[in-house]
Short mmCIF file of N, CA and C in Angstrom, two decimals:
data_model
loop_
_atom_site.label_atom_id
_atom_site.label_comp_id
_atom_site.label_asym_id
_atom_site.label_seq_id
_atom_site.Cartn_x
_atom_site.Cartn_y
_atom_site.Cartn_z
N MET A 246 -40.69 -15.61 -236.29
CA MET A 246 -39.39 -16.61 -235.94
C MET A 246 -38.64 -15.67 -234.64
N LYS A 247 -38.17 -16.54 -233.68
CA LYS A 247 -37.72 -15.95 -232.79
C LYS A 247 -36.04 -16.30 -232.72
N LYS A 248 -35.15 -15.28 -232.55
CA LYS A 248 -33.60 -15.56 -232.33
C LYS A 248 -33.47 -15.42 -231.05
N THR A 249 -32.39 -16.46 -230.89
CA THR A 249 -32.41 -17.09 -229.24
C THR A 249 -30.70 -17.20 -229.37
N ASN A 250 -30.01 -17.15 -228.09
CA ASN A 250 -28.50 -17.78 -228.17
C ASN A 250 -27.70 -17.23 -229.47
N THR A 251 -27.18 -15.93 -229.09
CA THR A 251 -26.34 -15.57 -230.10
C THR A 251 -24.76 -15.95 -229.50
N CYS A 252 -23.96 -16.00 -230.49
CA CYS A 252 -22.43 -15.99 -230.27
C CYS A 252 -21.58 -15.50 -231.39
N THR A 253 -20.77 -14.70 -230.70
CA THR A 253 -19.65 -13.99 -231.75
C THR A 253 -18.50 -14.47 -231.33
N VAL A 254 -17.50 -14.63 -232.37
CA VAL A 254 -16.09 -14.91 -232.02
C VAL A 254 -15.14 -14.14 -233.09
N GLU A 255 -14.61 -13.26 -232.36
CA GLU A 255 -13.77 -12.39 -233.40
C GLU A 255 -12.62 -11.70 -232.42
N HIS A 256 -11.34 -11.36 -232.78
CA HIS A 256 -10.59 -10.64 -232.24
C HIS A 256 -10.21 -11.31 -230.64
N SER A 257 -10.00 -12.72 -230.79
CA SER A 257 -9.80 -13.53 -229.90
C SER A 257 -10.53 -13.48 -228.56
N LYS A 258 -11.82 -13.19 -228.87
CA LYS A 258 -12.99 -13.13 -227.77
C LYS A 258 -14.06 -13.89 -228.39
N ILE A 259 -14.71 -14.58 -227.23
CA ILE A 259 -15.77 -15.48 -227.41
C ILE A 259 -17.18 -14.45 -226.62
N THR A 260 -17.96 -14.12 -227.64
CA THR A 260 -19.47 -13.22 -226.71
C THR A 260 -20.36 -14.42 -226.96
N VAL A 261 -21.16 -14.58 -225.61
CA VAL A 261 -22.54 -15.68 -225.89
C VAL A 261 -23.67 -14.10 -225.20
N ASP A 262 -24.55 -14.07 -226.16
CA ASP A 262 -25.54 -13.28 -225.64
C ASP A 262 -25.17 -11.73 -225.24
N GLY A 263 -24.23 -11.51 -225.72
CA GLY A 263 -23.59 -10.07 -225.43
C GLY A 263 -22.72 -9.94 -224.36
N GLU A 264 -22.49 -11.02 -223.66
CA GLU A 264 -21.26 -11.22 -222.74
C GLU A 264 -20.48 -11.93 -222.94
N ILE A 265 -19.05 -11.39 -222.73
CA ILE A 265 -17.69 -12.06 -223.18
C ILE A 265 -17.51 -13.16 -221.96
N ILE A 266 -17.36 -14.37 -222.67
CA ILE A 266 -17.20 -15.89 -221.81
C ILE A 266 -15.81 -16.08 -221.81
N PHE A 267 -14.97 -15.58 -223.02
CA PHE A 267 -13.47 -16.14 -222.97
C PHE A 267 -12.91 -14.95 -223.82
N GLU A 268 -11.60 -14.81 -223.25
CA GLU A 268 -10.71 -13.58 -224.14
C GLU A 268 -9.34 -14.25 -223.83
N SER A 269 -8.80 -14.25 -225.02
CA SER A 269 -7.57 -14.41 -225.04
C SER A 269 -6.51 -13.64 -225.40
N GLN A 270 -5.14 -13.80 -224.83
CA GLN A 270 -4.13 -12.66 -225.45
C GLN A 270 -3.10 -13.14 -226.60
N ASN A 271 -3.68 -14.07 -227.10
CA ASN A 271 -3.16 -14.94 -228.23
C ASN A 271 -3.70 -14.16 -229.60
N HIS A 272 -2.82 -13.98 -230.50
CA HIS A 272 -3.24 -13.13 -231.60
C HIS A 272 -3.58 -13.90 -232.78
N THR A 273 -2.87 -15.08 -232.73
CA THR A 273 -3.00 -15.95 -233.72
C THR A 273 -4.26 -16.25 -233.54
N PHE A 274 -5.34 -17.05 -234.91
CA PHE A 274 -6.22 -17.62 -234.75
C PHE A 274 -5.99 -19.20 -234.38
N GLN A 275 -5.25 -19.87 -234.93
CA GLN A 275 -4.58 -21.21 -234.33
C GLN A 275 -4.51 -21.30 -232.43
N GLU A 276 -3.58 -20.40 -232.30
CA GLU A 276 -3.46 -20.34 -230.83
C GLU A 276 -4.55 -19.98 -229.86
N PHE A 277 -5.11 -18.99 -230.43
CA PHE A 277 -6.72 -18.65 -229.77
C PHE A 277 -7.43 -20.05 -229.80
N ALA A 278 -7.66 -20.35 -230.81
CA ALA A 278 -8.63 -21.82 -230.94
C ALA A 278 -8.36 -22.86 -229.89
N LYS A 279 -6.96 -23.30 -230.04
CA LYS A 279 -6.39 -24.05 -229.34
C LYS A 279 -6.65 -23.77 -227.53
N GLU A 280 -6.23 -22.68 -227.30
CA GLU A 280 -6.88 -22.03 -225.79
C GLU A 280 -8.37 -22.05 -225.77
N ALA A 281 -9.14 -21.66 -226.46
CA ALA A 281 -10.40 -21.73 -226.30
C ALA A 281 -10.92 -23.01 -226.13
N TYR A 282 -10.75 -24.03 -226.84
CA TYR A 282 -11.10 -25.40 -226.98
C TYR A 282 -10.67 -25.77 -225.35
N LYS A 283 -9.52 -25.75 -225.00
CA LYS A 283 -8.93 -26.13 -223.54
C LYS A 283 -9.83 -25.46 -222.60
N ASN A 284 -10.14 -24.10 -222.52
CA ASN A 284 -10.37 -23.43 -221.62
C ASN A 284 -12.11 -23.79 -221.38
N MET A 285 -12.91 -24.10 -222.64
CA MET A 285 -14.24 -24.52 -222.48
C MET A 285 -14.33 -25.88 -222.29
N GLU A 286 -13.34 -26.48 -222.09
CA GLU A 286 -13.24 -28.07 -221.68
C GLU A 286 -14.19 -28.52 -222.56
N LEU A 287 -14.02 -28.34 -223.93
CA LEU A 287 -14.66 -29.29 -225.16
C LEU A 287 -14.10 -30.70 -225.23
N ASN A 288 -14.78 -31.59 -225.33
CA ASN A 288 -14.44 -32.81 -225.54
C ASN A 288 -14.70 -33.35 -226.94
N TYR A 289 -13.70 -32.90 -227.92
CA TYR A 289 -14.14 -33.38 -229.10
C TYR A 289 -12.88 -33.66 -229.74
N PRO A 290 -12.02 -34.90 -229.93
CA PRO A 290 -10.82 -35.04 -230.15
C PRO A 290 -10.37 -34.55 -231.88
N LYS A 291 -11.55 -34.68 -232.50
CA LYS A 291 -11.50 -34.62 -233.97
C LYS A 291 -11.28 -32.85 -234.27
N PHE A 292 -11.56 -32.25 -233.21
CA PHE A 292 -11.34 -30.61 -233.35
C PHE A 292 -9.64 -30.19 -233.64
N HIS A 293 -8.82 -31.22 -233.07
CA HIS A 293 -7.64 -30.72 -233.41
C HIS A 293 -6.96 -31.12 -234.89
N LYS A 294 -7.64 -32.06 -235.99
CA LYS A 294 -7.48 -32.10 -236.69
C LYS A 294 -8.23 -31.51 -238.02
N MET A 295 -9.24 -30.41 -237.45
CA MET A 295 -9.91 -29.46 -238.31
C MET A 295 -9.16 -28.42 -238.95
N ASP A 296 -9.38 -27.84 -240.22
CA ASP A 296 -8.90 -26.93 -240.73
C ASP A 296 -9.34 -25.58 -239.83
N ASN A 297 -8.93 -24.31 -239.77
CA ASN A 297 -9.37 -23.27 -239.08
C ASN A 297 -10.91 -22.84 -239.52
N LEU A 298 -11.37 -22.63 -240.57
CA LEU A 298 -12.73 -22.59 -240.68
C LEU A 298 -13.71 -23.48 -240.02
N SER A 299 -13.32 -24.52 -239.69
CA SER A 299 -14.30 -25.51 -239.13
C SER A 299 -14.21 -25.04 -237.73
N LYS A 300 -12.92 -25.05 -237.18
CA LYS A 300 -12.67 -24.90 -235.88
C LYS A 300 -13.50 -23.45 -235.40
N LEU A 301 -13.31 -22.66 -236.29
CA LEU A 301 -14.17 -21.07 -236.13
C LEU A 301 -15.59 -21.78 -236.00
N ALA A 302 -16.12 -22.12 -236.94
CA ALA A 302 -17.61 -22.52 -236.76
C ALA A 302 -17.88 -23.48 -235.55
N PHE A 303 -17.29 -24.58 -235.24
CA PHE A 303 -17.20 -25.46 -234.39
C PHE A 303 -17.40 -24.69 -232.86
N LEU A 304 -16.57 -23.65 -232.49
CA LEU A 304 -16.34 -23.13 -231.35
C LEU A 304 -17.85 -22.34 -231.05
N ALA A 305 -17.89 -21.53 -232.48
CA ALA A 305 -18.97 -20.64 -232.11
C ALA A 305 -20.66 -21.57 -231.89
N ALA A 306 -20.46 -22.61 -232.68
CA ALA A 306 -21.88 -23.40 -232.61
C ALA A 306 -21.86 -24.34 -231.25
N GLU A 307 -20.58 -24.56 -230.64
CA GLU A 307 -20.75 -25.10 -229.46
C GLU A 307 -21.12 -24.07 -228.36
N MET A 308 -21.05 -22.94 -228.23
CA MET A 308 -21.44 -22.10 -227.22
C MET A 308 -22.93 -21.78 -227.55
N VAL A 309 -23.32 -22.16 -228.57
CA VAL A 309 -25.05 -22.08 -228.73
C VAL A 309 -25.65 -23.27 -228.47
N LEU A 310 -25.16 -24.69 -229.07
CA LEU A 310 -25.74 -25.54 -228.94
C LEU A 310 -25.46 -26.39 -227.81
N LYS A 311 -24.30 -26.20 -227.32
CA LYS A 311 -24.01 -27.11 -226.14
C LYS A 311 -24.00 -28.44 -226.27
N ASP A 312 -24.70 -29.22 -224.88
CA ASP A 312 -24.86 -30.53 -225.09
C ASP A 312 -26.21 -31.06 -225.18
N ASP A 313 -27.18 -30.10 -225.71
CA ASP A 313 -28.57 -30.41 -226.12
C ASP A 313 -28.91 -31.24 -227.12
N ASP A 314 -29.90 -31.95 -227.04
CA ASP A 314 -30.32 -32.71 -228.22
C ASP A 314 -30.81 -31.64 -229.48
N HIS A 315 -29.95 -31.85 -230.57
CA HIS A 315 -30.21 -31.13 -231.57
C HIS A 315 -30.39 -32.02 -232.89
N SER A 316 -30.61 -33.00 -232.75
CA SER A 316 -30.97 -33.66 -233.74
C SER A 316 -31.77 -33.55 -234.92
N ARG A 317 -32.81 -32.45 -234.58
CA ARG A 317 -33.74 -31.62 -235.55
C ARG A 317 -33.35 -30.36 -235.54
N THR A 318 -32.63 -30.05 -235.77
CA THR A 318 -31.84 -28.76 -235.55
C THR A 318 -31.17 -28.52 -237.18
N ALA A 319 -31.37 -27.74 -238.05
CA ALA A 319 -30.79 -27.67 -239.42
C ALA A 319 -29.55 -26.43 -239.19
N LEU A 320 -28.54 -26.53 -240.11
CA LEU A 320 -27.64 -25.48 -240.24
C LEU A 320 -27.81 -24.77 -241.48
N VAL A 321 -27.47 -23.43 -241.30
CA VAL A 321 -27.86 -22.62 -242.50
C VAL A 321 -26.31 -21.43 -242.18
N PHE A 322 -25.25 -21.52 -242.75
CA PHE A 322 -24.22 -20.81 -242.98
C PHE A 322 -23.58 -20.08 -244.04
N ALA A 323 -22.74 -19.14 -243.89
CA ALA A 323 -22.64 -18.17 -245.28
C ALA A 323 -21.15 -17.65 -244.89
N ASN A 324 -20.29 -17.29 -245.62
CA ASN A 324 -19.30 -16.41 -245.48
C ASN A 324 -19.07 -15.92 -247.03
N ARG A 325 -17.75 -15.39 -246.90
CA ARG A 325 -17.30 -14.66 -248.22
C ARG A 325 -16.28 -15.41 -248.87
N SER A 326 -15.33 -15.93 -248.21
CA SER A 326 -14.20 -16.40 -248.58
C SER A 326 -14.17 -17.92 -249.05
N SER A 327 -15.36 -18.50 -248.56
CA SER A 327 -15.55 -20.12 -249.06
C SER A 327 -14.25 -20.84 -248.05
N SER A 328 -13.74 -21.40 -248.78
CA SER A 328 -12.69 -22.42 -247.92
C SER A 328 -11.40 -22.08 -248.49
N LEU A 329 -10.98 -20.66 -248.99
CA LEU A 329 -9.88 -20.20 -249.65
C LEU A 329 -8.85 -19.96 -248.68
N ASP A 330 -8.72 -20.04 -247.39
CA ASP A 330 -7.65 -20.18 -246.46
C ASP A 330 -7.19 -21.51 -246.59
N THR A 331 -7.88 -22.74 -246.53
CA THR A 331 -7.32 -23.91 -246.60
C THR A 331 -6.74 -24.36 -248.03
N ASP A 332 -7.59 -23.56 -248.99
CA ASP A 332 -7.56 -24.11 -250.59
C ASP A 332 -6.04 -23.60 -250.60
N PHE A 333 -5.47 -22.25 -249.74
CA PHE A 333 -4.20 -21.99 -250.38
C PHE A 333 -2.93 -23.09 -249.59
N LYS A 334 -3.51 -23.43 -248.41
CA LYS A 334 -2.58 -24.48 -247.70
C LYS A 334 -2.56 -25.71 -248.57
N TYR A 335 -3.58 -26.23 -249.08
CA TYR A 335 -3.52 -27.31 -250.00
C TYR A 335 -2.46 -27.33 -251.17
N GLN A 336 -3.00 -26.03 -251.82
CA GLN A 336 -2.04 -25.67 -253.07
C GLN A 336 -0.28 -25.48 -252.49
N GLU A 337 -0.10 -25.08 -251.45
CA GLU A 337 1.22 -25.11 -250.76
C GLU A 337 1.94 -26.38 -250.61
N SER A 338 0.61 -27.50 -250.05
CA SER A 338 1.26 -28.87 -250.23
C SER A 338 1.45 -29.41 -251.34
N ILE A 339 0.87 -29.00 -252.20
CA ILE A 339 1.16 -29.38 -254.00
C ILE A 339 2.40 -29.12 -254.33
N ASN A 340 2.69 -27.74 -254.04
CA ASN A 340 4.01 -26.99 -254.62
C ASN A 340 5.07 -27.59 -253.60
N SER A 341 4.88 -28.13 -252.67
CA SER A 341 6.18 -28.22 -251.80
C SER A 341 6.93 -29.39 -252.18
N GLN A 342 7.99 -29.27 -252.35
CA GLN A 342 9.11 -29.87 -252.90
C GLN A 342 9.46 -31.00 -252.01
N GLU A 343 9.16 -30.90 -250.63
CA GLU A 343 9.26 -31.94 -249.77
C GLU A 343 8.19 -33.14 -249.69
N ASN A 344 7.04 -32.89 -250.37
CA ASN A 344 5.80 -33.79 -250.58
C ASN A 344 5.69 -34.08 -252.17
N TYR A 345 5.88 -35.17 -252.45
CA TYR A 345 5.39 -35.83 -253.67
C TYR A 345 3.78 -35.61 -254.29
N PHE A 346 3.20 -35.98 -252.84
CA PHE A 346 1.72 -35.83 -253.14
C PHE A 346 0.96 -34.76 -252.18
N PRO A 347 -0.25 -34.24 -252.66
CA PRO A 347 -0.47 -33.11 -251.72
C PRO A 347 -1.29 -34.01 -250.62
N SER A 348 -1.64 -33.24 -249.52
CA SER A 348 -1.86 -33.72 -248.22
C SER A 348 -3.67 -34.29 -248.17
N PRO A 349 -3.83 -35.33 -248.24
CA PRO A 349 -5.39 -35.53 -248.03
C PRO A 349 -5.96 -35.06 -246.76
N ALA A 350 -5.10 -34.82 -246.00
CA ALA A 350 -5.91 -34.45 -244.41
C ALA A 350 -6.33 -32.94 -244.78
N VAL A 351 -5.49 -32.30 -245.58
CA VAL A 351 -5.90 -30.98 -245.98
C VAL A 351 -7.07 -30.93 -246.89
N PHE A 352 -6.72 -31.75 -248.02
CA PHE A 352 -7.75 -31.75 -248.98
C PHE A 352 -9.35 -31.89 -248.35
N VAL A 353 -9.50 -32.95 -247.56
CA VAL A 353 -10.80 -33.03 -247.09
C VAL A 353 -11.47 -31.57 -246.49
N TYR A 354 -10.53 -30.81 -246.36
CA TYR A 354 -11.45 -29.37 -245.86
C TYR A 354 -11.65 -28.25 -246.91
N THR A 355 -11.29 -28.63 -248.01
CA THR A 355 -11.49 -27.45 -249.18
C THR A 355 -12.60 -27.38 -249.87
N LEU A 356 -13.80 -27.58 -248.58
CA LEU A 356 -15.20 -27.06 -249.02
C LEU A 356 -15.57 -26.59 -248.04
N PRO A 357 -16.45 -25.42 -248.08
CA PRO A 357 -17.10 -24.77 -246.92
C PRO A 357 -17.94 -25.37 -246.03
N ASN A 358 -18.78 -26.29 -246.84
CA ASN A 358 -19.54 -27.21 -246.25
C ASN A 358 -19.35 -28.03 -245.34
N ILE A 359 -17.76 -28.42 -245.11
CA ILE A 359 -17.45 -29.44 -244.24
C ILE A 359 -17.42 -28.94 -242.80
N CYS A 360 -17.44 -27.80 -242.52
CA CYS A 360 -17.73 -27.29 -241.39
C CYS A 360 -18.96 -27.50 -240.47
N VAL A 361 -19.88 -27.58 -241.55
CA VAL A 361 -21.32 -27.78 -241.05
C VAL A 361 -21.43 -29.20 -241.01
N GLY A 362 -20.78 -30.01 -241.31
CA GLY A 362 -20.55 -31.55 -241.51
C GLY A 362 -19.96 -31.74 -240.12
N GLU A 363 -19.05 -31.09 -239.91
CA GLU A 363 -18.39 -31.34 -238.57
C GLU A 363 -19.16 -31.26 -237.51
N ILE A 364 -20.16 -30.20 -237.42
CA ILE A 364 -21.04 -29.89 -236.35
C ILE A 364 -22.30 -31.03 -236.35
N SER A 365 -22.50 -31.24 -237.60
CA SER A 365 -23.59 -32.19 -237.57
C SER A 365 -23.20 -33.40 -237.22
N ILE A 366 -22.22 -33.98 -237.59
CA ILE A 366 -21.43 -35.25 -236.68
C ILE A 366 -21.62 -34.79 -235.09
N LYS A 367 -21.07 -34.13 -234.58
CA LYS A 367 -20.80 -33.80 -233.16
C LYS A 367 -22.19 -34.06 -232.34
N HIS A 368 -23.13 -33.32 -233.10
CA HIS A 368 -24.69 -33.12 -232.40
C HIS A 368 -25.37 -34.06 -232.87
N LYS A 369 -25.03 -35.14 -234.02
CA LYS A 369 -26.03 -35.93 -234.36
C LYS A 369 -27.38 -35.51 -235.05
N MET A 370 -26.77 -34.49 -236.07
CA MET A 370 -28.10 -33.89 -236.81
C MET A 370 -28.46 -34.33 -237.91
N GLN A 371 -29.85 -34.45 -238.08
CA GLN A 371 -30.25 -35.40 -239.14
C GLN A 371 -31.33 -34.62 -239.73
N THR A 372 -30.96 -33.21 -240.25
CA THR A 372 -31.86 -32.24 -240.69
C THR A 372 -31.03 -31.82 -242.12
N GLU A 373 -31.52 -30.59 -242.53
CA GLU A 373 -31.10 -29.92 -243.65
C GLU A 373 -29.84 -29.22 -243.26
N ASN A 374 -28.72 -28.75 -243.98
CA ASN A 374 -27.88 -28.20 -244.12
C ASN A 374 -27.36 -27.30 -245.52
N ALA A 375 -26.87 -26.07 -245.48
CA ALA A 375 -26.45 -25.32 -246.18
C ALA A 375 -25.40 -24.36 -245.99
N PHE A 376 -24.31 -24.20 -246.98
CA PHE A 376 -23.42 -23.27 -246.83
C PHE A 376 -23.33 -22.05 -248.12
N PHE A 377 -23.64 -21.06 -248.05
CA PHE A 377 -23.83 -20.21 -249.04
C PHE A 377 -22.63 -19.09 -248.98
N VAL A 378 -22.11 -18.91 -250.16
CA VAL A 378 -20.88 -17.87 -250.15
C VAL A 378 -21.48 -16.52 -251.01
N LEU A 379 -21.26 -15.54 -249.99
CA LEU A 379 -21.93 -14.34 -250.35
C LEU A 379 -21.11 -13.21 -250.09
N ASP A 380 -21.37 -11.77 -250.93
CA ASP A 380 -20.35 -11.08 -250.54
C ASP A 380 -20.12 -10.51 -249.18
N GLU A 381 -21.51 -10.64 -248.61
CA GLU A 381 -21.47 -10.02 -247.21
C GLU A 381 -22.47 -10.66 -246.35
N PHE A 382 -22.46 -10.54 -244.98
CA PHE A 382 -23.32 -11.01 -244.24
C PHE A 382 -24.61 -10.48 -244.61
N ASP A 383 -25.49 -11.52 -244.99
CA ASP A 383 -27.03 -11.12 -245.21
C ASP A 383 -28.24 -11.77 -244.57
N GLU A 384 -28.46 -11.02 -243.30
CA GLU A 384 -29.33 -12.00 -242.35
C GLU A 384 -30.56 -12.07 -242.76
N LYS A 385 -31.34 -11.47 -243.65
CA LYS A 385 -32.57 -11.53 -244.13
C LYS A 385 -32.43 -12.74 -245.07
N PHE A 386 -31.71 -12.96 -246.09
CA PHE A 386 -31.22 -14.02 -246.85
C PHE A 386 -31.21 -15.38 -245.77
N LEU A 387 -30.46 -15.11 -244.99
CA LEU A 387 -30.40 -16.59 -244.11
C LEU A 387 -31.58 -16.82 -243.31
N ASN A 388 -32.39 -15.73 -243.02
CA ASN A 388 -33.71 -16.00 -241.95
C ASN A 388 -34.81 -16.46 -243.30
N ASP A 389 -34.90 -15.95 -244.24
CA ASP A 389 -35.78 -16.28 -244.98
C ASP A 389 -35.44 -17.89 -245.53
N TYR A 390 -34.14 -18.34 -245.87
CA TYR A 390 -34.16 -19.62 -246.14
C TYR A 390 -34.44 -20.36 -244.83
N SER A 391 -33.96 -20.07 -243.70
CA SER A 391 -34.21 -20.79 -242.44
C SER A 391 -36.01 -21.02 -242.21
N GLU A 392 -36.59 -19.75 -242.30
CA GLU A 392 -37.76 -19.88 -242.34
C GLU A 392 -38.48 -20.87 -243.11
N GLN A 393 -37.95 -21.15 -244.49
CA GLN A 393 -38.65 -22.09 -245.29
C GLN A 393 -38.55 -23.63 -244.66
N ILE A 394 -37.23 -23.47 -244.09
CA ILE A 394 -36.99 -25.14 -243.33
C ILE A 394 -37.61 -25.54 -242.35
N LEU A 395 -38.15 -24.32 -241.52
CA LEU A 395 -38.82 -24.63 -240.05
C LEU A 395 -40.48 -24.90 -240.78
N TYR A 396 -41.03 -23.93 -241.68
CA TYR A 396 -42.28 -24.30 -241.97
C TYR A 396 -42.36 -25.52 -242.79
N SER A 397 -41.51 -26.02 -243.52
CA SER A 397 -41.49 -27.02 -243.73
C SER A 397 -41.59 -28.42 -242.74
N GLY A 398 -41.34 -28.14 -241.61
CA GLY A 398 -41.40 -29.43 -240.80
C GLY A 398 -40.44 -30.24 -240.88
N LYS A 399 -39.13 -29.66 -241.61
CA LYS A 399 -37.90 -30.67 -241.61
C LYS A 399 -36.82 -30.27 -240.32
N ALA A 400 -37.23 -29.29 -239.89
CA ALA A 400 -36.17 -29.07 -238.42
C ALA A 400 -37.38 -28.46 -237.39
N ASP A 401 -36.67 -28.38 -236.31
CA ASP A 401 -37.30 -27.33 -235.05
C ASP A 401 -36.73 -26.36 -234.98
N LYS A 402 -35.48 -26.38 -235.18
CA LYS A 402 -34.58 -25.15 -234.93
C LYS A 402 -33.67 -25.07 -236.13
N VAL A 403 -33.07 -23.76 -236.44
CA VAL A 403 -31.89 -23.71 -237.14
C VAL A 403 -31.02 -22.93 -236.79
N LEU A 404 -29.82 -23.44 -236.77
CA LEU A 404 -28.56 -22.33 -236.33
C LEU A 404 -27.96 -21.73 -237.59
N CYS A 405 -28.18 -20.35 -237.52
CA CYS A 405 -27.67 -19.44 -238.76
C CYS A 405 -26.56 -18.91 -238.43
N GLY A 406 -25.58 -18.51 -239.29
CA GLY A 406 -24.54 -17.81 -238.96
C GLY A 406 -23.49 -17.40 -240.15
N TRP A 407 -22.76 -16.38 -239.73
CA TRP A 407 -22.01 -16.03 -240.66
C TRP A 407 -20.42 -16.66 -240.13
N VAL A 408 -19.55 -17.36 -241.03
CA VAL A 408 -18.54 -17.83 -240.36
C VAL A 408 -17.42 -17.55 -241.61
N GLU A 409 -16.64 -16.42 -240.96
CA GLU A 409 -15.49 -16.01 -242.35
C GLU A 409 -14.23 -16.13 -241.70
N LEU A 410 -13.30 -16.69 -242.54
CA LEU A 410 -11.89 -16.72 -242.08
C LEU A 410 -10.83 -16.78 -243.18
N TYR A 411 -10.24 -15.70 -243.32
CA TYR A 411 -9.20 -15.89 -244.28
C TYR A 411 -7.75 -15.37 -243.52
N GLN A 412 -6.69 -16.06 -243.56
CA GLN A 412 -5.47 -15.92 -242.89
C GLN A 412 -5.80 -15.75 -241.35
N GLU A 413 -5.57 -14.47 -241.02
CA GLU A 413 -5.62 -14.28 -239.55
C GLU A 413 -6.96 -13.32 -239.53
N ASN A 414 -7.80 -12.99 -240.44
CA ASN A 414 -8.99 -12.14 -240.21
C ASN A 414 -10.11 -13.09 -240.12
N TYR A 415 -10.94 -12.82 -239.01
CA TYR A 415 -11.82 -14.23 -238.97
C TYR A 415 -12.99 -13.38 -237.97
N LYS A 416 -14.22 -13.98 -238.24
CA LYS A 416 -15.50 -13.34 -237.72
C LYS A 416 -16.37 -14.54 -237.59
N ALA A 417 -16.90 -15.05 -236.54
CA ALA A 417 -18.33 -15.99 -236.70
C ALA A 417 -19.14 -15.20 -236.02
N PHE A 418 -20.68 -15.59 -236.34
CA PHE A 418 -21.70 -14.81 -235.74
C PHE A 418 -23.02 -15.82 -235.91
N VAL A 419 -23.10 -16.47 -234.71
CA VAL A 419 -24.11 -17.50 -235.01
C VAL A 419 -25.42 -17.11 -234.11
N TYR A 420 -26.50 -17.85 -234.47
CA TYR A 420 -27.49 -17.57 -233.67
C TYR A 420 -28.91 -18.85 -234.10
N LEU A 421 -29.44 -19.05 -232.94
CA LEU A 421 -30.54 -19.86 -233.12
C LEU A 421 -31.87 -19.44 -233.61
N LEU A 422 -32.46 -20.33 -234.58
CA LEU A 422 -34.03 -19.72 -234.93
C LEU A 422 -35.19 -20.86 -234.73
N THR A 423 -35.99 -20.29 -234.19
CA THR A 423 -37.17 -21.23 -233.99
C THR A 423 -38.68 -20.55 -234.18
N LEU A 424 -39.50 -21.36 -234.48
CA LEU A 424 -40.98 -20.69 -234.79
C LEU A 424 -41.57 -19.95 -233.55
#
C-alpha cells in the first residue's frame, strides 16, 4: 500500500505533507476552526452546525480530499475519547434549567461515526466507513483494516486517521492509502 497526502491539525496549525498551510493565533478550537474554514475558502454551510469533533475531522479530510472524485474512497478513523466532548455538552443541555428538553441539534453528534458521515455526504462517498475507539493511535491496525477494504474491491482508496478531540485538546492526523 502507498500512503499519500497527509494532514495534521493540532495546536492551531494545519500541516499538509509536512508543510504548514494555515496557522492561527486563536487558541480555542472553536475560533481556530472558524478561522481555518474561512481562510481555506471552504464552501459547506453545514460545517457551522457540526460539533467540534466533526469540524476537526472535516477540516483534516478537506485538506487531503479537496474537490476530487472520492465516491470510491472509504473512511477508517479512530480516536480515544469517542464523542465524549459532545456527550458532556448534551448532558449539560439536559441539566440546564433553561431547557425543558435536551437539544436535538447536539444529540445528533453523540456518536463518533457522525464525523465520517459528514465527510461521506460532502464527497458523495458510497463505500465502507468505520470509526474505532482505541487507547492510542494504532497505524498498523488502521492500515491492516484498510488493506482488507482495498483488496476486497469495495474501495479504490481509504482515508485513514486519528481524530481526537476532548475539550481544548485536539489532534487530527489523516492520510490517504491506495494499492
